[in-house]
Coordinates of C-alpha atoms in Angstrom, one line a residue:
X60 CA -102.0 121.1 32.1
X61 CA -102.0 117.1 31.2
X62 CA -103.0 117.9 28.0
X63 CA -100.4 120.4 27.2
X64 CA -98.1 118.0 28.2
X65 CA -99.8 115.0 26.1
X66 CA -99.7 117.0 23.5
X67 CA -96.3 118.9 24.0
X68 CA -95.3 114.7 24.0
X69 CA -97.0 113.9 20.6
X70 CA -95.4 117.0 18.9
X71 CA -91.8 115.6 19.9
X72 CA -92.5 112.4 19.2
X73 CA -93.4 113.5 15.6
X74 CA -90.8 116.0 15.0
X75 CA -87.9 113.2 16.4
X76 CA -89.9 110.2 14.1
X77 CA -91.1 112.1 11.3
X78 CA -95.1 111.6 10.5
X79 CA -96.8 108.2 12.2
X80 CA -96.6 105.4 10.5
X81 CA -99.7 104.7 7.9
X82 CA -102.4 102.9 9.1
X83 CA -103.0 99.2 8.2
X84 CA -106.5 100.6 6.2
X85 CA -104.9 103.7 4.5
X86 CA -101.9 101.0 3.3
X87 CA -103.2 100.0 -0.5
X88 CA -100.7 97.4 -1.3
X89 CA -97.2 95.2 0.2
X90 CA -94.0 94.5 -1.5
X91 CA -92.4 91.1 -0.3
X92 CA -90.0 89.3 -2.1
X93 CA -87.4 86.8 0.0
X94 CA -84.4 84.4 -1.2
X95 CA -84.7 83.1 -4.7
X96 CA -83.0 80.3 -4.3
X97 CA -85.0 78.3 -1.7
X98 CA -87.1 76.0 -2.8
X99 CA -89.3 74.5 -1.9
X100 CA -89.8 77.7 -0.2
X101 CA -88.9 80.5 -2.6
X102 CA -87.8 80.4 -6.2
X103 CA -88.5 82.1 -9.7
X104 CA -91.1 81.2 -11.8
X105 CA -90.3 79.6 -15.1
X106 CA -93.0 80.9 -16.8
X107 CA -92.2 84.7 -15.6
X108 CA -88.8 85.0 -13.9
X109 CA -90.1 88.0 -12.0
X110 CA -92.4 86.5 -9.6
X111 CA -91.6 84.3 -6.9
X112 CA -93.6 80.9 -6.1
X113 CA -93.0 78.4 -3.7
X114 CA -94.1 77.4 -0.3
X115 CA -93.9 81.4 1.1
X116 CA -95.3 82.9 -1.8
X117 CA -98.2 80.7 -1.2
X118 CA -98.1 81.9 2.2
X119 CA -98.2 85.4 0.9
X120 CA -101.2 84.7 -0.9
X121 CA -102.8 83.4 2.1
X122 CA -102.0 85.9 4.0
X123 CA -103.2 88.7 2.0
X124 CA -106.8 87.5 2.1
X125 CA -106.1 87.3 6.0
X126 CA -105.2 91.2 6.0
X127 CA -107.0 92.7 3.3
X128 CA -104.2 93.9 1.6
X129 CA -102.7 92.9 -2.0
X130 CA -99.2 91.0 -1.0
X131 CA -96.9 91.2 -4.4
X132 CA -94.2 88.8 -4.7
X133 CA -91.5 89.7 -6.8
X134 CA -87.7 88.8 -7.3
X135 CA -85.6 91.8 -6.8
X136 CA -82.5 90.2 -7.1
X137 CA -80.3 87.5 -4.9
X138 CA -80.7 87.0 -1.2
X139 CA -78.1 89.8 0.1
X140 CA -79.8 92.6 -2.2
X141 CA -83.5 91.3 -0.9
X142 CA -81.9 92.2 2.6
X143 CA -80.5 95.5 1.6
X144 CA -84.0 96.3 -0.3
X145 CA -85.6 95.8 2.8
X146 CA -83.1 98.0 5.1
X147 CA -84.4 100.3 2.9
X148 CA -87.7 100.5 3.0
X149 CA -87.8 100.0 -1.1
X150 CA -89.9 96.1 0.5
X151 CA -92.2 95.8 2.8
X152 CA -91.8 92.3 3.5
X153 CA -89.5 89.6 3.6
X154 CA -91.4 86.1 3.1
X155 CA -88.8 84.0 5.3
X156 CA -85.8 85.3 7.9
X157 CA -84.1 83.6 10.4
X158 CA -83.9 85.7 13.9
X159 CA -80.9 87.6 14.0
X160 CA -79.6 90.4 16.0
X161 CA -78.2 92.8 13.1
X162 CA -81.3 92.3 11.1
X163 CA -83.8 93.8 14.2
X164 CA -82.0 97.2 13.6
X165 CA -84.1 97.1 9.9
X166 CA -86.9 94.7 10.1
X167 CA -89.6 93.7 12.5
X168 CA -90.5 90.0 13.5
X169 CA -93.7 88.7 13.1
X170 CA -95.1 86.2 15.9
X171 CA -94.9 83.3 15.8
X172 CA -92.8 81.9 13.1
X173 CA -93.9 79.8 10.5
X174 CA -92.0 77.0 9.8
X175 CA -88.8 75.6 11.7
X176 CA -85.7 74.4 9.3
X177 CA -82.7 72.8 9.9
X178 CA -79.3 73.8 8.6
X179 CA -76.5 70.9 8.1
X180 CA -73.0 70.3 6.5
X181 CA -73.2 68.1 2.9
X182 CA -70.1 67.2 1.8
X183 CA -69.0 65.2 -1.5
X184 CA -69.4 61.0 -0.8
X185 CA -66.4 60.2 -1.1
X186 CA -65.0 63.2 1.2
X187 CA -63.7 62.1 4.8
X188 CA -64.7 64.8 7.4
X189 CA -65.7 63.6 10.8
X190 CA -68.1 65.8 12.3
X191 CA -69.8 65.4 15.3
X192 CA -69.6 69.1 17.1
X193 CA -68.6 72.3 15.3
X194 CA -65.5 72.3 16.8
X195 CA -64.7 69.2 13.7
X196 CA -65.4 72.2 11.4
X197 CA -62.3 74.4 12.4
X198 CA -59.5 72.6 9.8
X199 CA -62.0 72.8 6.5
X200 CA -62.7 75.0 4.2
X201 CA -66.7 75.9 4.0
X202 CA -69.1 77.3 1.2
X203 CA -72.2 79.0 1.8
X204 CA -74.2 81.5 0.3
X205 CA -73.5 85.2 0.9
X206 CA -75.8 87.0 4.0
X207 CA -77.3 83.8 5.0
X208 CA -77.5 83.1 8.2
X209 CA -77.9 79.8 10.6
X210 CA -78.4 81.4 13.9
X211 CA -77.4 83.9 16.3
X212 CA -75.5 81.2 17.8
X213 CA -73.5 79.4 15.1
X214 CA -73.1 82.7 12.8
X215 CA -70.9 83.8 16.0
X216 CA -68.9 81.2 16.5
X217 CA -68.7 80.7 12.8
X218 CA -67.4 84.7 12.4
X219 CA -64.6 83.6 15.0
X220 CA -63.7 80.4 14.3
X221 CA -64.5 78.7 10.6
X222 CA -63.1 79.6 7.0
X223 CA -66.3 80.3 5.3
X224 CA -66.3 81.3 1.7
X225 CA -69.4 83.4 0.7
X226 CA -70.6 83.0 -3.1
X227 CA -73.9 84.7 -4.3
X228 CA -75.7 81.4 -5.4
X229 CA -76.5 78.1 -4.0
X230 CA -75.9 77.0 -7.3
X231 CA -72.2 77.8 -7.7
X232 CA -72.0 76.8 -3.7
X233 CA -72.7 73.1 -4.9
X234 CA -70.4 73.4 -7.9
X235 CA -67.2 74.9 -5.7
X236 CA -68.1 71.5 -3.3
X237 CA -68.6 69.6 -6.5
X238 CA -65.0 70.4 -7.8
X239 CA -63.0 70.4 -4.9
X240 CA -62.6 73.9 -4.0
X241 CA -64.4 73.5 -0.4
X242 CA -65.1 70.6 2.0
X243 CA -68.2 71.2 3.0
X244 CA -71.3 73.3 2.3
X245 CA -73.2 74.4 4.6
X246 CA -77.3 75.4 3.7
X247 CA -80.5 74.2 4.7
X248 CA -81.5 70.7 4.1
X249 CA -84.5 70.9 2.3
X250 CA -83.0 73.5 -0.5
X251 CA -79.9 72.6 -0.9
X252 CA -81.5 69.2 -1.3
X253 CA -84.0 70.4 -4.4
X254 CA -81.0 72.2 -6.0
X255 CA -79.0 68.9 -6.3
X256 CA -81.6 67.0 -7.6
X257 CA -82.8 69.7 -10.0
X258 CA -79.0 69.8 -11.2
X259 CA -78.4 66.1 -10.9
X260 CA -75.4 66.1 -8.9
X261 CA -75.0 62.9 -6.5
X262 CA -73.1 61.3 -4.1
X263 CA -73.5 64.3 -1.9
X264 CA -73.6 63.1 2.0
X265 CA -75.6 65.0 4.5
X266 CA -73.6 65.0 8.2
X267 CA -75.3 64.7 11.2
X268 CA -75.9 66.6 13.7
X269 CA -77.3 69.9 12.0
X270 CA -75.4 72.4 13.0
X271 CA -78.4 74.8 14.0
X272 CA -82.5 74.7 13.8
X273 CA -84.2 77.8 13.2
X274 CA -87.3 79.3 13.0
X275 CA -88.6 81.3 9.7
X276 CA -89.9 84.6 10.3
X277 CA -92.4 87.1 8.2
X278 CA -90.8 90.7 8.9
X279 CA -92.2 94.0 8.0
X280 CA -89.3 96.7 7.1
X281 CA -89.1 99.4 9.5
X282 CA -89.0 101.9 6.8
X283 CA -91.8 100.8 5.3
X284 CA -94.9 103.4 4.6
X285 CA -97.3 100.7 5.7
X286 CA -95.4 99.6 8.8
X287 CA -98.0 100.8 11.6
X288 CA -99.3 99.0 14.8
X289 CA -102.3 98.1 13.1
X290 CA -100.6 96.2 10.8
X291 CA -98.2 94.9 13.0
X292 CA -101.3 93.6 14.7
X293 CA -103.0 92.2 11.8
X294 CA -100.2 90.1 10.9
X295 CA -99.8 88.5 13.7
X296 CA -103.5 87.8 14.5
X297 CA -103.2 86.4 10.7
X298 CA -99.6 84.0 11.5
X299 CA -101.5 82.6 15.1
X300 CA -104.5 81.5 12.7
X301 CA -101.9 79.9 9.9
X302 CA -100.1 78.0 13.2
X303 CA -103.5 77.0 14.5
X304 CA -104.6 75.6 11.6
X305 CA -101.6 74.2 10.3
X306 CA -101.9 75.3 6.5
X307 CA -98.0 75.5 6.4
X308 CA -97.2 71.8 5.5
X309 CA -99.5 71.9 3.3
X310 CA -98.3 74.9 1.2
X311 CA -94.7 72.7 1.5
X312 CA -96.0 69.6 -0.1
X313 CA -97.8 71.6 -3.1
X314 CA -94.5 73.5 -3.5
X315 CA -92.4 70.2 -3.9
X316 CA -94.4 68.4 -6.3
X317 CA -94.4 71.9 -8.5
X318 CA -90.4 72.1 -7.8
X319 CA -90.4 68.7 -9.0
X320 CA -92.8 69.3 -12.1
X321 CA -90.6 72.0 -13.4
X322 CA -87.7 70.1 -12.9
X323 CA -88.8 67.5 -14.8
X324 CA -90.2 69.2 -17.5
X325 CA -87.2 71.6 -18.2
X326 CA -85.0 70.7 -21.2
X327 CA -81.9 68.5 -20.2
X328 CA -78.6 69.6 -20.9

């Protein structure tokens, strides 16, 4: 009798579900890709403009080896249609999301994270804004790039408080600040720093406090073929070893002195 229930159980459970997910051994390769504009983290390769390198496409790498699996990096397009490519199940992986609720209905977390950023308002030097709470932030006019995120916290109170406009590159988000047409932007430190020095645009002021720290995440899509409890498993045995042995700021500092490489070595305007 148990085992005409057990199996009366598993014959739901794969008519509601569809088939069970592949296992990690039966999966042959991942597709990852992740924001293209992020260095030192994420950004296209000069050489071939589509593959990512950077910190997390280091950590890709690594983590392949760690899995057994071949990780491919690839650009597939700007940050919002990375997002979308994972909702549906077209990538496998996202190399670096900040926790959000909206994005657990597509993607699954892996534990722990890997590196924690912090997100701040730059403004033009000689700008006047006087921020110390985000409160300051209500009367100006914002630029950011479109789907990021900065928090569970801050993207709610940003939703129902700020002016926010959303462009699709980091880029043309320093150039709106640049000419007037916001106050503030509003981006990570460490790439929107890289981006102003690879376009050689100065005078920009970073405010303190940040306005959020967050943690960066490896997630697996929940459409993927390959997403499967042994893989699951496998990642996260893999992201404990890269904490333990703290290989992260390490792929960081080889990232910036490439970032700074190619900057140099581009032709000049």
């Amino acid at each position: 009798m148990r085992s005409w229930i057990g199996g009366t159980l598993l014959a739901l459970c794969v008519g509601l579900g569809g088939m069970p997910a592949a296992s990690a051994s039966s999966c042959k390769q991942l597709r990852a890709s992740g924001n293209p504009q992020y260095p030192p983290y994420l950004w296209r390769d000069p050489a071939n403009e589509e593959v990512l390198v950077g910190a997390n496409a280091e950590l890709m790498a690594w983590l392949s080896k760690e899995i057994g699996i071949p990780i491919e990096v690839r650009f597939v397009g700007p940050w919002s249609r990375v997002q979308e490519e994972a909702r549906a199940g077209r990538l496998d992986l996202l190399a670096g999301a900040f926790f959000t609720l909206p994005r657990t209905e597509f993607m699954d977390y892996v534990y722990p994270p890997f590196r924690e950023t912090r997100s701040v308002v730059m403004v033009r030097g000689d700008k006047k804004l006087n921020f110390k709470r985000w409160d300051d932030l209500i009367p100006h006019q914002g630029i950011t790039v479109i789907n990021n995120s900065f928090g569970e916290q801050f993207d709610r109170f940003a939703a129902e408080k700020l002016r926010i406009t959303k462009v699709a590159s980091l880029e043309q988000a320093i150039r709106m600040v640049e000419l007037g047409r916001g106050d503030y932007l509003l981006y990570e430190d460490s790439p929107a720093d890289a981006y102003l020095a690879r376009m050689a645009v100065q005078g920009f002021r970073t405010l303190m406090p940040a306005v959020a720290q967050e943690q960066l995440y490896v997630t697996l899509s929940q459409r993927s073929e390959c997403n499967s409890p042994e893989l699951r498993g496998a990642l996260t045995r893999a992201m404990y070893k890269l904490q333990r042995e703290r290989l992260m700021p390490e792929f960081v500092a080889r990232a910036v002195k490439r970032w700074q490489a190619e900057g140099a070595a581009a032709p000049k305007p």
